[in-house]
């Protein structure tokens, strides 16, 4: 297999919406010993980005003894309901999904971008090869697609409806390191529509969830016009707004 494929050369993997704003030379997809990764070049230069549950920061974070104290865990309500079924409608690099699955949640994950979807599938494949992660991996299930259509279509499907829908549509603007900022810029190209879509996603999610919807937002982001959260969990750079599900449907 070739070591490096440009987006243009790997066209079978992607659809135009994935790289409408990227020039052919802006993005590399690597297939190598590390797995499948993407790397911005030129204006969008980054190091390789991959979904990595095995080594690196996410693995260290998941082994932390205070994992229950993670804001995402508190917002989902895991302490009271450890076996919560979560639908992560905006999976991205699956970091939040992995934290939730490590804590015992069953996590159904959906991602619209085909390129990011490839990274997720590859990350899960490598995770399944690790004996220590076997139990966590059985709780993570990925489907490629648009969560808005999915939640709207399946809103009365009791077998698919989760206890909690989790929405984290945008990579936040404020990142600590220059590299993280560049990664954020690269990824914003994939999810440019997401911010305008948030109101629609939230509306579909309150009917799809059985218990509640959690929305991760930059700390100072405005609330949606039509819905007020029941409460928010606030950190230094972001907050988690919790919306009660609409059970009258
Ligand atoms: C900020 S990232 C999520 C990061 C993730 N929480 C993590 O822990 O890595 C947002 C992701 O949501 C995806 N997304 C946005 N709207 C979507 C939709 N309607 N359906 C599926 N995925 C969507 C974007 O493509 C992007 O990859």
Tab-separated table of C-alpha atoms and ligand atoms in Angstrom:
chain	number	residue	atom	x	y	z
A	1	UNK	CA	0.000	0.000	0.000
A	2	UNK	CA	1.264	3.496	-0.775
A	3	UNK	CA	2.656	5.352	2.234
A	4	UNK	CA	0.932	8.596	1.362
A	5	UNK	CA	-2.233	9.236	-0.610
A	6	UNK	CA	-3.501	12.715	-1.347
A	7	UNK	CA	-7.230	13.349	-1.031
A	8	UNK	CA	-7.473	13.414	-4.812
A	9	UNK	CA	-5.871	10.001	-5.119
A	10	UNK	CA	-8.011	8.437	-2.401
A	11	UNK	CA	-11.205	9.809	-3.845
A	12	UNK	CA	-12.988	6.483	-3.394
A	13	UNK	CA	-12.784	7.022	0.359
A	14	UNK	CA	-14.384	10.457	0.441
A	15	UNK	CA	-17.269	12.484	-0.873
A	16	UNK	CA	-17.056	16.067	-2.030
A	17	UNK	CA	-18.590	17.522	1.160
A	18	UNK	CA	-15.576	16.281	3.080
A	19	UNK	CA	-13.024	18.402	1.313
A	20	UNK	CA	-14.923	21.100	-0.505
A	21	UNK	CA	-12.703	23.730	1.100
A	22	UNK	CA	-9.472	21.792	0.940
A	23	UNK	CA	-7.089	22.039	-1.966
A	24	UNK	CA	-5.749	18.726	-3.181
A	25	UNK	CA	-2.419	19.476	-1.543
A	26	UNK	CA	-3.799	20.574	1.855
A	27	UNK	CA	-4.419	17.181	3.360
A	28	UNK	CA	-2.523	13.917	3.431
A	29	UNK	CA	-3.929	10.586	4.483
A	30	UNK	CA	-1.258	8.253	5.813
A	31	UNK	CA	-1.499	4.487	5.979
A	32	UNK	CA	1.478	3.267	8.000
A	33	UNK	CA	2.533	1.278	11.044
A	34	UNK	CA	0.729	3.732	13.357
A	35	UNK	CA	-2.559	3.149	11.523
A	36	UNK	CA	-4.599	5.576	9.439
A	37	UNK	CA	-3.960	9.248	10.145
A	38	UNK	CA	-4.515	12.599	8.479
A	39	UNK	CA	-2.128	15.508	8.328
A	40	UNK	CA	-2.697	19.066	7.190
A	41	UNK	CA	0.102	20.596	5.134
A	42	UNK	CA	0.954	24.136	3.957
A	43	UNK	CA	-1.497	26.640	5.415
A	44	UNK	CA	-3.102	23.913	7.528
A	45	UNK	CA	0.115	22.192	8.653
A	46	UNK	CA	-0.358	19.806	11.585
A	47	UNK	CA	1.307	16.680	12.850
A	48	UNK	CA	-0.467	13.389	12.149
A	49	UNK	CA	-3.937	13.155	13.692
A	50	UNK	CA	-5.382	9.738	14.463
A	51	UNK	CA	-7.913	8.125	16.795
A	52	UNK	CA	-5.756	6.548	19.461
A	53	UNK	CA	-7.271	4.678	22.408
A	54	UNK	CA	-4.119	2.644	23.061
A	55	UNK	CA	-1.258	5.084	23.690
A	56	UNK	CA	-0.981	8.812	24.199
A	57	UNK	CA	-2.963	11.351	26.161
A	58	UNK	CA	-6.396	9.746	25.848
A	59	UNK	CA	-5.201	6.419	27.203
A	60	UNK	CA	-3.533	8.146	30.170
A	61	UNK	CA	-6.677	10.217	30.787
A	62	UNK	CA	-8.892	7.110	30.755
A	63	UNK	CA	-6.745	5.443	33.443
A	64	UNK	CA	-7.104	8.387	35.790
A	65	UNK	CA	-8.684	7.386	39.083
A	66	UNK	CA	-10.914	10.474	39.066
A	67	UNK	CA	-12.468	9.680	35.677
A	68	UNK	CA	-15.945	9.971	37.204
A	69	UNK	CA	-15.089	13.611	37.872
A	70	UNK	CA	-14.783	14.399	34.126
A	71	UNK	CA	-17.372	17.033	33.225
A	72	UNK	CA	-18.773	14.880	30.431
A	73	UNK	CA	-19.380	12.033	32.927
A	74	UNK	CA	-21.144	14.374	35.338
A	75	UNK	CA	-23.309	15.870	32.577
A	76	UNK	CA	-24.344	12.428	31.291
A	77	UNK	CA	-25.152	11.395	34.880
A	78	UNK	CA	-23.040	8.249	35.052
A	79	UNK	CA	-22.699	8.082	38.832
A	80	UNK	CA	-26.433	7.444	39.196
A	81	UNK	CA	-26.788	5.397	35.971
A	82	UNK	CA	-23.464	3.637	35.162
A	83	UNK	CA	-24.945	1.593	32.299
A	84	UNK	CA	-26.400	4.608	30.469
A	85	UNK	CA	-26.928	4.150	26.734
A	86	UNK	CA	-25.470	7.202	24.982
A	87	UNK	CA	-25.784	8.309	21.359
A	88	UNK	CA	-22.716	10.421	20.489
A	89	UNK	CA	-24.165	12.286	17.501
A	90	UNK	CA	-20.959	14.200	16.709
A	91	UNK	CA	-18.237	11.639	17.349
A	92	UNK	CA	-15.168	13.408	15.887
A	93	UNK	CA	-12.026	11.767	17.241
A	94	UNK	CA	-14.174	9.755	19.709
A	95	UNK	CA	-12.407	11.023	22.833
A	96	UNK	CA	-15.620	11.701	24.756
A	97	UNK	CA	-17.139	8.415	23.526
A	98	UNK	CA	-14.102	6.544	24.821
A	99	UNK	CA	-14.268	8.201	28.265
A	100	UNK	CA	-17.967	7.329	28.540
A	101	UNK	CA	-17.442	3.721	27.362
A	102	UNK	CA	-14.535	3.311	29.802
A	103	UNK	CA	-16.930	4.293	32.596
A	104	UNK	CA	-19.422	1.602	31.523
A	105	UNK	CA	-21.762	3.368	29.088
A	106	UNK	CA	-22.836	1.698	25.865
A	107	UNK	CA	-21.984	4.317	23.243
A	108	UNK	CA	-23.500	4.418	19.752
A	109	UNK	CA	-21.376	6.793	17.708
A	110	UNK	CA	-22.159	8.630	14.464
A	111	UNK	CA	-19.898	10.835	12.347
A	112	UNK	CA	-20.777	12.629	9.117
A	113	UNK	CA	-17.273	13.031	7.692
A	114	UNK	CA	-16.050	10.033	5.757
A	115	UNK	CA	-12.431	10.917	6.404
A	116	UNK	CA	-12.916	11.194	10.176
A	117	UNK	CA	-15.036	8.028	9.959
A	118	UNK	CA	-12.015	6.173	8.537
A	119	UNK	CA	-9.936	7.346	11.503
A	120	UNK	CA	-12.596	6.128	13.954
A	121	UNK	CA	-12.904	2.699	12.313
A	122	UNK	CA	-9.121	2.321	12.347
A	123	UNK	CA	-8.893	3.474	15.992
A	124	UNK	CA	-11.520	0.903	17.005
A	125	UNK	CA	-9.677	-1.810	15.058
A	126	UNK	CA	-6.419	-1.096	16.923
A	127	UNK	CA	-8.295	-0.822	20.228
A	128	UNK	CA	-9.832	-4.277	19.746
A	129	UNK	CA	-6.340	-5.739	19.441
A	130	UNK	CA	-5.546	-4.642	23.028
A	131	UNK	CA	-6.667	-7.128	25.690
A	132	UNK	CA	-6.951	-4.347	28.303
A	133	UNK	CA	-9.454	-2.489	26.149
A	134	UNK	CA	-11.605	-5.482	25.150
A	135	UNK	CA	-14.515	-4.698	27.494
A	136	UNK	CA	-14.548	-0.998	26.605
A	137	UNK	CA	-14.410	-1.722	22.868
A	138	UNK	CA	-17.488	-4.001	23.058
A	139	UNK	CA	-19.422	-0.987	24.350
A	140	UNK	CA	-18.467	1.279	21.390
A	141	UNK	CA	-20.444	0.980	18.130
A	142	UNK	CA	-19.808	3.228	15.150
A	143	UNK	CA	-21.999	4.137	12.161
A	144	UNK	CA	-21.104	6.574	9.402
A	145	UNK	CA	-23.839	9.105	8.681
A	146	UNK	CA	-25.729	12.286	9.404
A	147	UNK	CA	-27.138	12.276	12.929
A	148	UNK	CA	-29.782	14.826	12.118
A	149	UNK	CA	-31.460	12.562	9.546
A	150	UNK	CA	-30.876	9.500	11.719
A	151	UNK	CA	-32.416	10.943	14.893
A	152	UNK	CA	-35.350	12.365	12.933
A	153	UNK	CA	-36.001	9.073	11.120
A	154	UNK	CA	-35.606	6.826	14.165
A	155	UNK	CA	-37.288	9.019	16.751
A	156	UNK	CA	-39.976	6.407	17.502
A	157	UNK	CA	-37.672	3.389	17.316
A	158	UNK	CA	-37.570	2.307	20.966
A	159	UNK	CA	-34.743	-0.193	20.354
A	160	UNK	CA	-32.451	2.525	18.992
A	161	UNK	CA	-33.386	5.441	21.244
A	162	UNK	CA	-30.644	6.153	23.806
A	163	UNK	CA	-30.992	7.428	27.366
A	164	UNK	CA	-28.760	10.392	26.534
A	165	UNK	CA	-27.821	12.147	23.280
A	166	UNK	CA	-24.427	13.859	23.393
A	167	UNK	CA	-23.694	16.806	21.053
A	168	UNK	CA	-20.274	18.402	20.646
A	169	UNK	CA	-20.536	19.953	17.192
A	170	UNK	CA	-17.587	22.343	17.045
A	171	UNK	CA	-13.943	22.186	17.928
A	172	UNK	CA	-13.594	25.163	20.304
A	173	UNK	CA	-11.675	28.251	19.267
A	174	UNK	CA	-9.507	28.557	22.340
A	175	UNK	CA	-6.807	25.913	22.397
A	176	UNK	CA	-3.714	26.124	24.552
A	177	UNK	CA	-0.944	25.203	22.124
A	178	UNK	CA	-0.193	26.483	18.629
A	179	UNK	CA	-0.379	22.910	17.293
A	180	UNK	CA	-3.807	22.350	18.855
A	181	UNK	CA	-4.941	25.614	17.232
A	182	UNK	CA	-3.784	24.369	13.834
A	183	UNK	CA	-5.520	21.031	14.337
A	184	UNK	CA	-8.657	22.889	15.293
A	185	UNK	CA	-8.476	24.955	12.071
A	186	UNK	CA	-8.017	21.820	9.997
A	187	UNK	CA	-10.944	20.084	11.671
A	188	UNK	CA	-13.197	23.116	11.388
A	189	UNK	CA	-13.022	22.586	7.643
A	190	UNK	CA	-14.787	19.283	8.123
A	191	UNK	CA	-17.512	20.567	10.402
A	192	UNK	CA	-18.141	24.064	9.113
A	193	UNK	CA	-21.883	23.540	8.822
A	194	UNK	CA	-22.221	22.142	12.313
A	195	UNK	CA	-22.605	25.393	14.227
A	196	UNK	CA	-25.551	26.542	12.133
A	197	UNK	CA	-26.960	23.029	12.467
A	198	UNK	CA	-26.825	22.951	16.260
A	199	UNK	CA	-30.403	24.178	16.789
A	200	UNK	CA	-31.702	21.480	14.433
A	201	UNK	CA	-29.575	18.765	16.038
A	202	UNK	CA	-30.752	19.787	19.508
A	203	UNK	CA	-34.398	19.803	18.452
A	204	UNK	CA	-34.105	16.296	16.953
A	205	UNK	CA	-32.108	15.097	19.983
A	206	UNK	CA	-34.681	16.097	22.637
A	207	UNK	CA	-37.206	13.843	20.876
A	208	UNK	CA	-34.722	10.985	20.292
A	209	UNK	CA	-33.282	10.845	23.838
A	210	UNK	CA	-35.253	9.095	26.586
A	211	UNK	CA	-33.671	10.990	29.490
A	212	UNK	CA	-31.702	14.060	28.447
A	213	UNK	CA	-29.430	15.766	25.921
A	214	UNK	CA	-25.971	17.102	26.739
A	215	UNK	CA	-24.487	19.869	24.586
A	216	UNK	CA	-20.824	20.777	24.939
A	217	UNK	CA	-20.200	24.450	24.131
A	218	UNK	CA	-17.407	27.005	24.381
A	219	UNK	CA	-17.777	28.738	27.766
A	220	UNK	CA	-19.245	31.995	26.462
A	221	UNK	CA	-21.305	30.580	23.559
A	222	UNK	CA	-24.885	31.808	23.281
A	223	UNK	CA	-27.772	29.526	24.207
A	224	UNK	CA	-30.169	28.373	21.474
A	225	UNK	CA	-33.095	30.742	21.046
A	226	UNK	CA	-35.937	28.277	21.607
A	227	UNK	CA	-34.678	26.016	24.396
A	228	UNK	CA	-33.305	26.571	27.862
A	229	UNK	CA	-31.109	23.973	29.586
A	230	UNK	CA	-32.233	22.535	32.919
A	231	UNK	CA	-28.699	23.138	34.193
A	232	UNK	CA	-25.104	23.570	33.037
A	233	UNK	CA	-21.801	22.176	34.216
A	234	UNK	CA	-19.152	24.796	33.742
A	235	UNK	CA	-15.401	24.400	33.379
A	236	UNK	CA	-12.578	26.812	32.598
A	237	UNK	CA	-12.974	26.823	28.805
A	238	UNK	CA	-16.220	25.014	28.064
A	239	UNK	CA	-19.592	24.173	29.529
A	240	UNK	CA	-22.005	21.264	29.257
A	241	UNK	CA	-25.660	22.316	28.922
A	242	UNK	CA	-28.203	19.653	29.908
A	243	UNK	CA	-31.672	19.609	28.298
A	244	UNK	CA	-34.518	17.402	29.505
A	245	UNK	CA	-35.840	15.008	26.843
A	246	UNK	CA	-39.309	15.531	25.431
A	247	UNK	CA	-41.108	12.407	26.619
A	248	UNK	CA	-44.522	13.406	25.286
A	249	UNK	CA	-43.717	12.329	21.726
B	1	LIG	C1	-15.891	18.826	17.838
B	1	LIG	S1	-15.964	17.345	16.948
B	1	LIG	C2	-16.387	16.220	18.219
B	1	LIG	C3	-15.233	15.896	19.114
B	1	LIG	C4	-15.529	14.714	19.984
B	1	LIG	N1	-16.494	15.042	21.029
B	1	LIG	C5	-14.284	14.111	20.582
B	1	LIG	O1	-14.304	13.830	21.792
B	1	LIG	O2	-13.312	13.887	19.847
B	1	LIG	C6	-17.441	17.502	16.035
B	1	LIG	C7	-17.688	16.394	15.026
B	1	LIG	O3	-19.085	16.361	14.763
B	1	LIG	C8	-19.260	15.973	13.432
B	1	LIG	N2	-20.640	16.342	13.061
B	1	LIG	C9	-21.172	17.590	12.978
B	1	LIG	N3	-22.465	17.534	12.595
B	1	LIG	C10	-22.765	16.210	12.440
B	1	LIG	C11	-23.943	15.500	12.041
B	1	LIG	N4	-25.068	16.153	11.716
B	1	LIG	N5	-23.891	14.141	11.989
B	1	LIG	C12	-22.754	13.476	12.316
B	1	LIG	N6	-21.588	14.093	12.681
B	1	LIG	C13	-21.602	15.451	12.735
B	1	LIG	C14	-18.184	16.753	12.711
B	1	LIG	O4	-17.902	16.196	11.433
B	1	LIG	C15	-17.021	16.635	13.688
B	1	LIG	O5	-16.193	15.545	13.372
